[in-house]
Short mmCIF file of C-alpha atoms and ligand atoms in Angstrom, two decimals:
data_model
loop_
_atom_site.label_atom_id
_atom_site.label_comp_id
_atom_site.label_asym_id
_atom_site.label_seq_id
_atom_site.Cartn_x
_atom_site.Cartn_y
_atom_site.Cartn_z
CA UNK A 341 147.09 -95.38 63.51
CA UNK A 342 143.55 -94.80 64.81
CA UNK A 343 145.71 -93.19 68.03
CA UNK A 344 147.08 -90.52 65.58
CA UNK A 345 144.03 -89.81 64.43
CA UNK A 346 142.05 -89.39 67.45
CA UNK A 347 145.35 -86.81 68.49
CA UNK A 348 145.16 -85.21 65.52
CA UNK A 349 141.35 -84.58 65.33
CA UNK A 350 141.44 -83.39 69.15
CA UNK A 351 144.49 -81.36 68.26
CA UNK A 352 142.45 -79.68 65.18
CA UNK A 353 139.02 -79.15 67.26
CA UNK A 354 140.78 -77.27 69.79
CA UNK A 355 142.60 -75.07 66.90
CA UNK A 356 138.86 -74.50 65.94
CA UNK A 357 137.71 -73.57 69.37
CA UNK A 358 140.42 -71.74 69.75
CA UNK A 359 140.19 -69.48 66.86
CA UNK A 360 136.65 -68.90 67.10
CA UNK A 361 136.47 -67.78 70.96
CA UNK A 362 139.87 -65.90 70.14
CA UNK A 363 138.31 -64.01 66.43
CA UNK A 364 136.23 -60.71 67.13
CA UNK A 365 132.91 -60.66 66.07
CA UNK A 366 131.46 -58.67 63.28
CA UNK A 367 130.89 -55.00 64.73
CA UNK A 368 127.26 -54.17 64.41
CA UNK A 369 127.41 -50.46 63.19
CA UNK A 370 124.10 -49.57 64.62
CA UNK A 371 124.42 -50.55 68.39
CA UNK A 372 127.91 -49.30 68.06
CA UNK A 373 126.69 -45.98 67.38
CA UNK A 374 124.04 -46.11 69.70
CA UNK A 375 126.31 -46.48 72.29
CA UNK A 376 128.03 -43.75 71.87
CA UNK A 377 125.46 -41.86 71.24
CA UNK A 378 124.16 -42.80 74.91
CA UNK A 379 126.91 -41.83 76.81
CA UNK A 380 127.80 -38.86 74.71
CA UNK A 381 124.20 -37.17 74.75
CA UNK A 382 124.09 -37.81 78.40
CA UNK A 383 127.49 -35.95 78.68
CA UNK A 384 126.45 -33.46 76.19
CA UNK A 385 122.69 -33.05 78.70
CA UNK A 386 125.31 -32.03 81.71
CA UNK A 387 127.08 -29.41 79.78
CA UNK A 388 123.77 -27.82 78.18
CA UNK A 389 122.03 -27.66 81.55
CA UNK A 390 125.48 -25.93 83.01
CA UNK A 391 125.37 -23.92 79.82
CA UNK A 392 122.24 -22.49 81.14
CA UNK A 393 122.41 -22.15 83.93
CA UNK A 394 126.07 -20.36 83.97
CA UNK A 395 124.12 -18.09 81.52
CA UNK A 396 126.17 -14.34 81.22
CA UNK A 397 124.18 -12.71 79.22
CA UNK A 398 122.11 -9.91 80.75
CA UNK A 399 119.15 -10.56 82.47
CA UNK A 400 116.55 -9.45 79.83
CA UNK A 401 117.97 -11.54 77.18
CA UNK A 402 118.00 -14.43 79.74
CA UNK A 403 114.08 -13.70 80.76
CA UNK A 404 113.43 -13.14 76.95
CA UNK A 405 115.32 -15.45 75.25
CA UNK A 406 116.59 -18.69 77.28
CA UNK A 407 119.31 -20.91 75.97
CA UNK A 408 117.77 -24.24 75.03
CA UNK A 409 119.38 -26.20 72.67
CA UNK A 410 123.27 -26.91 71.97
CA UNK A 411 123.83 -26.14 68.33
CA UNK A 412 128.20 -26.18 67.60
CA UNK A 413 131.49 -26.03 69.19
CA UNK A 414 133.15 -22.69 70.45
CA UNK A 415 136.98 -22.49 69.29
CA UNK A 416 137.71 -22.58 72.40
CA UNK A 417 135.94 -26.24 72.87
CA UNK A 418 132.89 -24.73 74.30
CA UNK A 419 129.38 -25.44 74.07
CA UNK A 420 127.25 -23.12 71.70
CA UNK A 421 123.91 -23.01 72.79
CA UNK A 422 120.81 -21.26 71.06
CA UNK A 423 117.73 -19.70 72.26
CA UNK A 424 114.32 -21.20 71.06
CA UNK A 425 113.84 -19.18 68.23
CA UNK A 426 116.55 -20.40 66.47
CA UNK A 427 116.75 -22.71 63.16
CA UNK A 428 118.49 -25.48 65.14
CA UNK A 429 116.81 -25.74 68.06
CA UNK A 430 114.38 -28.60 67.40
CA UNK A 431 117.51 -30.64 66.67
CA UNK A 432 118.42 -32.01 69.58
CA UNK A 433 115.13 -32.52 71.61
CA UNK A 434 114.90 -34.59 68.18
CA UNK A 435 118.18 -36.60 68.80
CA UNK A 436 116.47 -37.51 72.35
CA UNK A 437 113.41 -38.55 70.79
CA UNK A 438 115.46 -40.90 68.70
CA UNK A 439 117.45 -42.51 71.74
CA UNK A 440 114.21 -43.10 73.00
CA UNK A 441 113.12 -44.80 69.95
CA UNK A 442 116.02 -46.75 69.76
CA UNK A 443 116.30 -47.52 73.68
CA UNK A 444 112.60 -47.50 74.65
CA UNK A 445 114.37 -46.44 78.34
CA UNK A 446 112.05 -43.73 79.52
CA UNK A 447 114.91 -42.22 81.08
CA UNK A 448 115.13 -40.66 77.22
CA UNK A 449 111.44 -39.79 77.14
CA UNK A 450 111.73 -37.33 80.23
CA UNK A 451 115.09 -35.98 78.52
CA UNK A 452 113.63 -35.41 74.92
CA UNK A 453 109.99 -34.41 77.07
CA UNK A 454 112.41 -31.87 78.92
CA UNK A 455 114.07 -30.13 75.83
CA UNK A 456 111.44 -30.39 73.72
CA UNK A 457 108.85 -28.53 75.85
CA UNK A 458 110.59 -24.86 75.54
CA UNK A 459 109.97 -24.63 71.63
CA UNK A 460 106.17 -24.28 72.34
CA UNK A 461 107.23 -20.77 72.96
CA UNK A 462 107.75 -20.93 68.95
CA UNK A 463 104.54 -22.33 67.49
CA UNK A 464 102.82 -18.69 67.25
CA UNK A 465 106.27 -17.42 65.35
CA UNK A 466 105.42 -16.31 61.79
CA UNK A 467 108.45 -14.52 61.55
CA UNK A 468 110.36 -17.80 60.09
CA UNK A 469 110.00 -20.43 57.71
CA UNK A 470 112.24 -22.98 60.03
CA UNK A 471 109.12 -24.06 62.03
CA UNK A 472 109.03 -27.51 60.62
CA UNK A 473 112.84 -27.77 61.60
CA UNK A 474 112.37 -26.56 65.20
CA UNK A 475 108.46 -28.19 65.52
CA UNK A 476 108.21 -31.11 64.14
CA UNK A 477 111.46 -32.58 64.97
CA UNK A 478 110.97 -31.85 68.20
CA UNK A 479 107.40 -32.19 68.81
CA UNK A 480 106.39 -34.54 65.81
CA UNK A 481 109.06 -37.09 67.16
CA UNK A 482 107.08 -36.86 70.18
CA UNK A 483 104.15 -36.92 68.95
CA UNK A 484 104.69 -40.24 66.61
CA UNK A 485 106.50 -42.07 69.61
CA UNK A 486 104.45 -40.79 73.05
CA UNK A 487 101.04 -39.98 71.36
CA UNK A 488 100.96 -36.65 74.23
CA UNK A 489 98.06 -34.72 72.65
CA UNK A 490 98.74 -31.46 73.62
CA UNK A 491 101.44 -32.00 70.47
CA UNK A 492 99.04 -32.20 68.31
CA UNK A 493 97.57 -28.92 68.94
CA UNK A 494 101.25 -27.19 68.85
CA UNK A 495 102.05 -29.42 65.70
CA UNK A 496 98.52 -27.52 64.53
CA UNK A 497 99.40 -23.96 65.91
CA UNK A 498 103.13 -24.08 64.15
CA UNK A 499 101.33 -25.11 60.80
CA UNK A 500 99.22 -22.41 60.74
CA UNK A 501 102.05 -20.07 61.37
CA UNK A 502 103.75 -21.30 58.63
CA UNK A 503 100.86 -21.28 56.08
CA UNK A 504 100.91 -17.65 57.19
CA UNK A 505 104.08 -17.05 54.81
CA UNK A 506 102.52 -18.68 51.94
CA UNK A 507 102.78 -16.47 48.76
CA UNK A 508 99.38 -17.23 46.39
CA UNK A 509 100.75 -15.46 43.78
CA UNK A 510 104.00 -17.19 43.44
CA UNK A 511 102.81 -20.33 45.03
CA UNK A 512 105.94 -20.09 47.25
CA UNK A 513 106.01 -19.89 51.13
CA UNK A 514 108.75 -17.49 51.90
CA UNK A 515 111.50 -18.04 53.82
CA UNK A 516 113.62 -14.92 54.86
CA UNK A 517 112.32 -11.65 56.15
CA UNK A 518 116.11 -10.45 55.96
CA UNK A 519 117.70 -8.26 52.91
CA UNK A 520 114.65 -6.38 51.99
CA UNK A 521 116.59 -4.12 49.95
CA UNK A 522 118.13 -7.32 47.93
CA UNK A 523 115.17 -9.72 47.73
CA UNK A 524 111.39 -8.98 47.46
CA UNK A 525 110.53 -12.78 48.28
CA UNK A 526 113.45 -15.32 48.62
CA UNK A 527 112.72 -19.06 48.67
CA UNK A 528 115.20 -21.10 50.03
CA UNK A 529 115.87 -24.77 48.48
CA UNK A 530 115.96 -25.60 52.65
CA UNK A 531 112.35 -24.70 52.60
CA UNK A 532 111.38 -28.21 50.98
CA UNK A 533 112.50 -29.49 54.24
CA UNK A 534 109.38 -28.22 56.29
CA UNK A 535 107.14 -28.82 54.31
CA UNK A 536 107.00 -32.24 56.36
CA UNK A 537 105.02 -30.43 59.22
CA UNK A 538 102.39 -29.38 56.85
CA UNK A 539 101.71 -33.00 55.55
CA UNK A 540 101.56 -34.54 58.78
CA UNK A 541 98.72 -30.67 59.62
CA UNK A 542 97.12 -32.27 56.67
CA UNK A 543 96.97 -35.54 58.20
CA UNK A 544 95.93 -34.39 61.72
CA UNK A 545 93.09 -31.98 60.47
CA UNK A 546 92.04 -33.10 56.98
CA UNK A 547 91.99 -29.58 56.04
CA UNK A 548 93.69 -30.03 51.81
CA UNK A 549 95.07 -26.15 52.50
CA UNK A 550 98.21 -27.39 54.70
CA UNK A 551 98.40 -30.11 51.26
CA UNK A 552 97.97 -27.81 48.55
CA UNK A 553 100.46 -24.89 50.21
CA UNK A 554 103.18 -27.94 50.55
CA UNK A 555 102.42 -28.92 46.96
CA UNK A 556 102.48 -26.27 45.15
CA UNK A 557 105.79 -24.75 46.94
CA UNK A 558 107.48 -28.21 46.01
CA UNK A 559 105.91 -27.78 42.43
CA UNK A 560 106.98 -23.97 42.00
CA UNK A 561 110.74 -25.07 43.54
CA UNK A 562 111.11 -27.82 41.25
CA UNK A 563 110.04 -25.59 38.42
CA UNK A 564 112.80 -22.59 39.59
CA UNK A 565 115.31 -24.01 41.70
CA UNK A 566 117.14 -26.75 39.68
CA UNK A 567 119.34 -26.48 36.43
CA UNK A 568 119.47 -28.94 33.87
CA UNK A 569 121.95 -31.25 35.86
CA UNK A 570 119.62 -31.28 38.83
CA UNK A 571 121.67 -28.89 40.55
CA UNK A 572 120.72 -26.35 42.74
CA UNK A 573 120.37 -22.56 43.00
CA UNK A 574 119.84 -21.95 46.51
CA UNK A 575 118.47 -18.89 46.95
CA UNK A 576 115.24 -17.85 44.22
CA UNK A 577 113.80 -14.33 44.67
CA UNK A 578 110.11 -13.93 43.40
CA UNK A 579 107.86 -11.00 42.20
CA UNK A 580 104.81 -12.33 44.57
CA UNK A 581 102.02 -11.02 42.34
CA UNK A 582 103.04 -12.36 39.49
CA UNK A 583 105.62 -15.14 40.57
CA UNK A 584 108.23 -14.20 38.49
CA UNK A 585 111.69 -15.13 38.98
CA UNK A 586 113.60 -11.68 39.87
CA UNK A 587 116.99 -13.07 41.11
CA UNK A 588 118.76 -16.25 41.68
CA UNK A 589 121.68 -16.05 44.21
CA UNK A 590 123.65 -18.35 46.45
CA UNK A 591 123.82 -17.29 50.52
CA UNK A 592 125.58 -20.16 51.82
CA UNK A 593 127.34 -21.38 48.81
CA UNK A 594 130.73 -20.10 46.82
CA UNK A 595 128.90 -18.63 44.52
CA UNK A 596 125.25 -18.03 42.67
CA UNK A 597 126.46 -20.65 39.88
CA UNK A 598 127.34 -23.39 42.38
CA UNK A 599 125.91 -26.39 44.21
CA UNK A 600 125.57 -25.86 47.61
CA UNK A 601 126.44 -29.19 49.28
CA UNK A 602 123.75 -29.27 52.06
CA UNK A 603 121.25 -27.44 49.55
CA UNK A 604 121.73 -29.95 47.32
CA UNK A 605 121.02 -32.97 50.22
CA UNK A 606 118.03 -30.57 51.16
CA UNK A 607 116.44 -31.29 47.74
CA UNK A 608 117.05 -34.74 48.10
CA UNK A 609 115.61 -35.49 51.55
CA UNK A 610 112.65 -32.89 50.84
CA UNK A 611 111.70 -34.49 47.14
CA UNK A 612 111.72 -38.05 49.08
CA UNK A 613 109.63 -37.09 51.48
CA UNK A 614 107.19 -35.06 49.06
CA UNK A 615 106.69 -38.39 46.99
CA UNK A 616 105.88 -40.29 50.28
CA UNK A 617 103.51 -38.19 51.94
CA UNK A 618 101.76 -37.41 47.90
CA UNK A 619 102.77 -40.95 45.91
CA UNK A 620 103.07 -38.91 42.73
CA UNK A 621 105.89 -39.99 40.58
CA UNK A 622 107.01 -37.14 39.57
CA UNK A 623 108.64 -36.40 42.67
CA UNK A 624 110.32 -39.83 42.89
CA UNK A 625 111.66 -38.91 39.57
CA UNK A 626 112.87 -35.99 40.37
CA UNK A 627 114.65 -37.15 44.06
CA UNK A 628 116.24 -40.14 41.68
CA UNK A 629 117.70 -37.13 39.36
CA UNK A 630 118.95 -35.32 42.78
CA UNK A 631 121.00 -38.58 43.27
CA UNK A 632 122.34 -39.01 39.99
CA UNK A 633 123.94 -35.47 40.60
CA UNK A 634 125.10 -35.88 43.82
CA UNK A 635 126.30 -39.28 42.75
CA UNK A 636 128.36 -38.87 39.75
CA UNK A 637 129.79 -35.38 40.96
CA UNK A 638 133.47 -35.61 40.28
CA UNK A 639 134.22 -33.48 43.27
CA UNK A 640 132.55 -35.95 45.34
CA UNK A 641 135.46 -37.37 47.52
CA UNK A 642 136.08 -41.20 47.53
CA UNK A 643 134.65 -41.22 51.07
CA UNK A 644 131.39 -39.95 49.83
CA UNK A 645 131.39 -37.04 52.19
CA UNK A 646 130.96 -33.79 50.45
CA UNK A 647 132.92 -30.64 50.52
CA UNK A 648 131.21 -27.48 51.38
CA UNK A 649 130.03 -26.85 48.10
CA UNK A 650 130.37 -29.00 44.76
CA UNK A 651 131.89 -26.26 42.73
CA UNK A 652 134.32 -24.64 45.62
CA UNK A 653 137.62 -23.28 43.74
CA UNK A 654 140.29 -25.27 46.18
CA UNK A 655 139.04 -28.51 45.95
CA UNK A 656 140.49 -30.91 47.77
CA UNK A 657 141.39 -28.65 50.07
CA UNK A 658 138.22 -27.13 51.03
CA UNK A 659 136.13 -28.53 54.33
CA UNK A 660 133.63 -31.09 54.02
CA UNK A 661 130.03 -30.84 55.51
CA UNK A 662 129.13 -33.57 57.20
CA UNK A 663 125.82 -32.42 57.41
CA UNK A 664 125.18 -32.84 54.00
CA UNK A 665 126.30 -36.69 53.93
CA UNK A 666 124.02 -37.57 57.35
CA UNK A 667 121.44 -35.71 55.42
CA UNK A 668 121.69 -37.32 51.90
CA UNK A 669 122.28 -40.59 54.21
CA UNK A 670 119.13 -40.68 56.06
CA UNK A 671 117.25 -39.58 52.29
CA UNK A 672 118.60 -42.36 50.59
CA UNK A 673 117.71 -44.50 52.97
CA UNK A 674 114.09 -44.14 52.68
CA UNK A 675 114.36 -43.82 48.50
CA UNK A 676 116.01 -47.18 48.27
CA UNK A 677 112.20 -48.18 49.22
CA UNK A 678 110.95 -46.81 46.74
CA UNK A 679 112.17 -48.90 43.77
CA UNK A 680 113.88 -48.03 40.76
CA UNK A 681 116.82 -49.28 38.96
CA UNK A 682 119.31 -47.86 41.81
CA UNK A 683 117.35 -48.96 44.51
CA UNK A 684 120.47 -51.07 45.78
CA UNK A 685 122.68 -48.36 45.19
CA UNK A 686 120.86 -45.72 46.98
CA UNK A 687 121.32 -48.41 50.22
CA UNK A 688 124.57 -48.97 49.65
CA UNK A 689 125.72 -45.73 49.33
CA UNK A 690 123.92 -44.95 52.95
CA UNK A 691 125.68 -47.67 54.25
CA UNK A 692 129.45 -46.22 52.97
CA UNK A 693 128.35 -43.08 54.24
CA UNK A 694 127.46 -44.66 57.20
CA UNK A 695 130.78 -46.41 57.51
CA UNK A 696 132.85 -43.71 56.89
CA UNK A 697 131.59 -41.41 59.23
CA UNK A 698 131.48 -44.06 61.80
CA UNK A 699 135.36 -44.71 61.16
CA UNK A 700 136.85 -41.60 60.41
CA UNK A 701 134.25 -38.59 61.17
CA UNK A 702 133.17 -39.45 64.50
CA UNK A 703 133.68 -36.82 67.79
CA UNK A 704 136.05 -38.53 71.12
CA UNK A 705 133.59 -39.53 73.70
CA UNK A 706 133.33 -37.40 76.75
CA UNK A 707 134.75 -34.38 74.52
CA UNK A 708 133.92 -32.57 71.58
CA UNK A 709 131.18 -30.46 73.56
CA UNK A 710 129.34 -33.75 73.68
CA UNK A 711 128.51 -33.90 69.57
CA UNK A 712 128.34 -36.92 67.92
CA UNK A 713 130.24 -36.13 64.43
CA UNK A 714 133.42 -33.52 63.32
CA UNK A 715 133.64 -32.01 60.07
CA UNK A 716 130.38 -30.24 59.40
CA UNK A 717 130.30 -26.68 57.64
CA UNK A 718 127.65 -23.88 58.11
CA UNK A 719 128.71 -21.17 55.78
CA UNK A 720 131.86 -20.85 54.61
CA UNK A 721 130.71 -17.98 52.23
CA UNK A 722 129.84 -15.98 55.64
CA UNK A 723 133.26 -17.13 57.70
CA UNK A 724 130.91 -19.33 59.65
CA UNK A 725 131.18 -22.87 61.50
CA UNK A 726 133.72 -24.00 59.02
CA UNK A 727 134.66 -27.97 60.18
CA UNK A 728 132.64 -27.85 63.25
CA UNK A 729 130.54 -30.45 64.81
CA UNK A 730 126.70 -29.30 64.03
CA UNK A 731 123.90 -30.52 65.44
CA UNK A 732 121.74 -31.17 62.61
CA UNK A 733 124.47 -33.36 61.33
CA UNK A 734 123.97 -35.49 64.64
CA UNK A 735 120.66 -35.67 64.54
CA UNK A 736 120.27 -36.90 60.61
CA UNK A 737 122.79 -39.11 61.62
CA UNK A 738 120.91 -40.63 64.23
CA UNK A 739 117.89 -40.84 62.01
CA UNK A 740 119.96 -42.78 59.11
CA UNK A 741 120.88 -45.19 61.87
CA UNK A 742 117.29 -45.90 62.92
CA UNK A 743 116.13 -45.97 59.46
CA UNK A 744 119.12 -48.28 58.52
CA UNK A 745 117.81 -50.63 61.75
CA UNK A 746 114.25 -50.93 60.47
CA UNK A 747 114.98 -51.72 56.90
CA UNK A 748 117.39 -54.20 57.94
CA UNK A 749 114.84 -55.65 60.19
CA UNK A 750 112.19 -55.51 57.66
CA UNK A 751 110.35 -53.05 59.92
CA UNK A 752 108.08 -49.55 58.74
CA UNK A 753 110.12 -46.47 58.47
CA UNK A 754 107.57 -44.52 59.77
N1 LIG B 547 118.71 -24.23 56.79
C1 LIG B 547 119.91 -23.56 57.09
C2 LIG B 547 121.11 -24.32 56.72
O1 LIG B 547 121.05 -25.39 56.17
O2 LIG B 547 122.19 -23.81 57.01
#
């Protein structure tokens, strides 16, 4: 008897060892992603630096305007790149920032030092509003994770040239010198977005002008850009002497009537981040009404990834943006810190998003022009980038991760 039972206990323990060296163990998302991410920003380093350097465009716009930055995929599989005076081209010096962050390999720190440093030729530009997308996720990443000081004083310079577009009379900073003969001053709900590099002006200089521009432009959008369902318009024209609203149009979107999916993930992110850097609840109120739209949409897929625009006429056979779920991701990351009866929800609708991409969205290593995620949209109203990796979608995704990381860790998000 006590034979059979030794046998049989023996027989059961090595079942048990069995199964568990045999069973895989639970994927961790985030160093999954990561790396990827490492080999597939280190292939996607090799193809922009052959980019440049097999460079055919004619020698003035080469001495005038160098390549920089990827920004999509050519139909033909090939790398897009952009000069530094383009809207993305902070973007990916940001996405290096974050592998260093994530890595703390200084191999990453000379990359994202590498790519980064071209965009200085920006911080004098006062020809664009995009100056907190191309400065200060390029040189505010490095400035929050090398402390270099000479980013400080760009961080400064860019600042100022964006304060230069401020609009007193409207209390608007405008974003588009384009379509003069349509638009006297057109606002774009993307704006909200840099308004980030005039907080953190604020916070380098103590000099409340950088504060108050960024406030009241958030104030004066919330007051014009949003219906009653918390959608958005995305373009707002404005009479600047007496801030009236003259016209409210779409660009990007199907039409003027519709929510633009990556507008709409603009507000959110840009509402978040105006409550953290101010602590005034009326912004956190109004980033929680964001969600509820984007949220309870019933043209928002299963998936959670957005099509191109909430209200496009083919739906569900219209392209997704991807851009618009890494973005929304990443926002309600930092808003599930923030309290509030969804606070869960806002996490665990990250984490879906986060899941989903990771399964279904993601680019083939070693391919894909070296992007990170498929399925992003630019502007389908202009025939543009329609299901194309982006690389702003990369590089929110990358942030959601790290943000993901540190709240799971119980560490700062900033
Ligand atoms: N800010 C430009 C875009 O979202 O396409």
């Amino acid at each position: 008897m006590r034979t059979k039972f030794f046998i049989s206990t023996f027989l059961l323990t090595v079942f048990v060892l069995l199964i568990s060296c045999t069973s895989e163990k639970p994927k961790d998302i985030i160093a999954e992603n990561f790396d990827f991410a490492e080999q597939q920003l280190l292939y996607a380093v090799d193809l922009t630096d052959e980019a440049i350097k097999n460079d055919t465009r004619d020698s003035l716009a080469k001495a005038n305007r160098p390549l920089v930055s990827p920004r999509t995929m050519g139909e033909d599989g090939s790398l897009v790149m952009v000069p530094a005076r383009d809207w993305t081209s902070g973007f990916f010096p940001g996405e290096l920032w974050f592998m260093y962050e994530y890595t703390k390999d200084p191999k990453w720190e000379e990359l994202a030092v590498r790519f980064t440093s071209p965009l200085e030729s920006q911080k004098l530009n006062k020809g664009t509003h995009d100056l907190g997308f191309m400065i200060y996720n390029s040189f505010g990443n490095g400035l929050r994770l090398s402390q270099k000081t000479n980013y400080s004083e760009i961080i400064m310079d860019a600042a100022r040239s964006l304060a230069s577009r401020y609009k007193p009379g409207a209390k608007v900073i405008r974003s588009w010198d384009h379509n003069r003969d349509k638009w006297q001053c057109p606002v774009i709900i993307d704006n909200m977005m840099n308004l980030e590099l005039l907080f953190r002006a604020f916070k380098e200089s103590g000099d409340s002008t950088f504060y108050t521009i960024a406030v009241n432009h958030a104030n004066t959008t919330m007051e014009n850009h949003f219906r009653n369902d918390y959608g958005t318009w995305h373009v707002i024209d404005y009479d600047t002497i007496t801030g009236e609203v003259l016209h409210r149009n779409t660009h990007q979107g199907y039409a003027d009537e519709s929510t633009w999916s990556r507008g709409e993930a603009w507000a959110l992110y840009g509402y978040t981040m105006t409550y953290r850097e101010t602590k005034d609840e009326t912004y956190l109120t109004h980033a929680q009404n964001i969600a509820d739209f984007i949220f309870s949409h019933p043209n928002l897929p299963e998936d959670l990834i957005p099509y191109w625009d909430y209200n496009a006429p083919e739906i569900p056979n219209e392209p997704r943006d991807v851009s618009a779920a890494t973005v929304t991701a990443s926002a309600l990351y930092e808003l599930s810190l923030y309290g509030g009866e969804k606070a869960d929800e806002y996490k665990k609708w990250a984490d879906t998003i986060i899941e989903n991409l990771t399964n279904n969205y993601r680019a083939t290593l070693h391919s894909d022009a070296g992007f990170l995620l498929l399925h992003s949209t630019g502007a389908k109203s202009l025939n543009s980038e329609i299901d194309v990796p982006l690389v702003y979608a990369d590089y929110y995704f990358l942030e959601a991760l790290l943000r993901k990381s540190k709240i799971e860790n119980k560490q700062s998000l900033f």
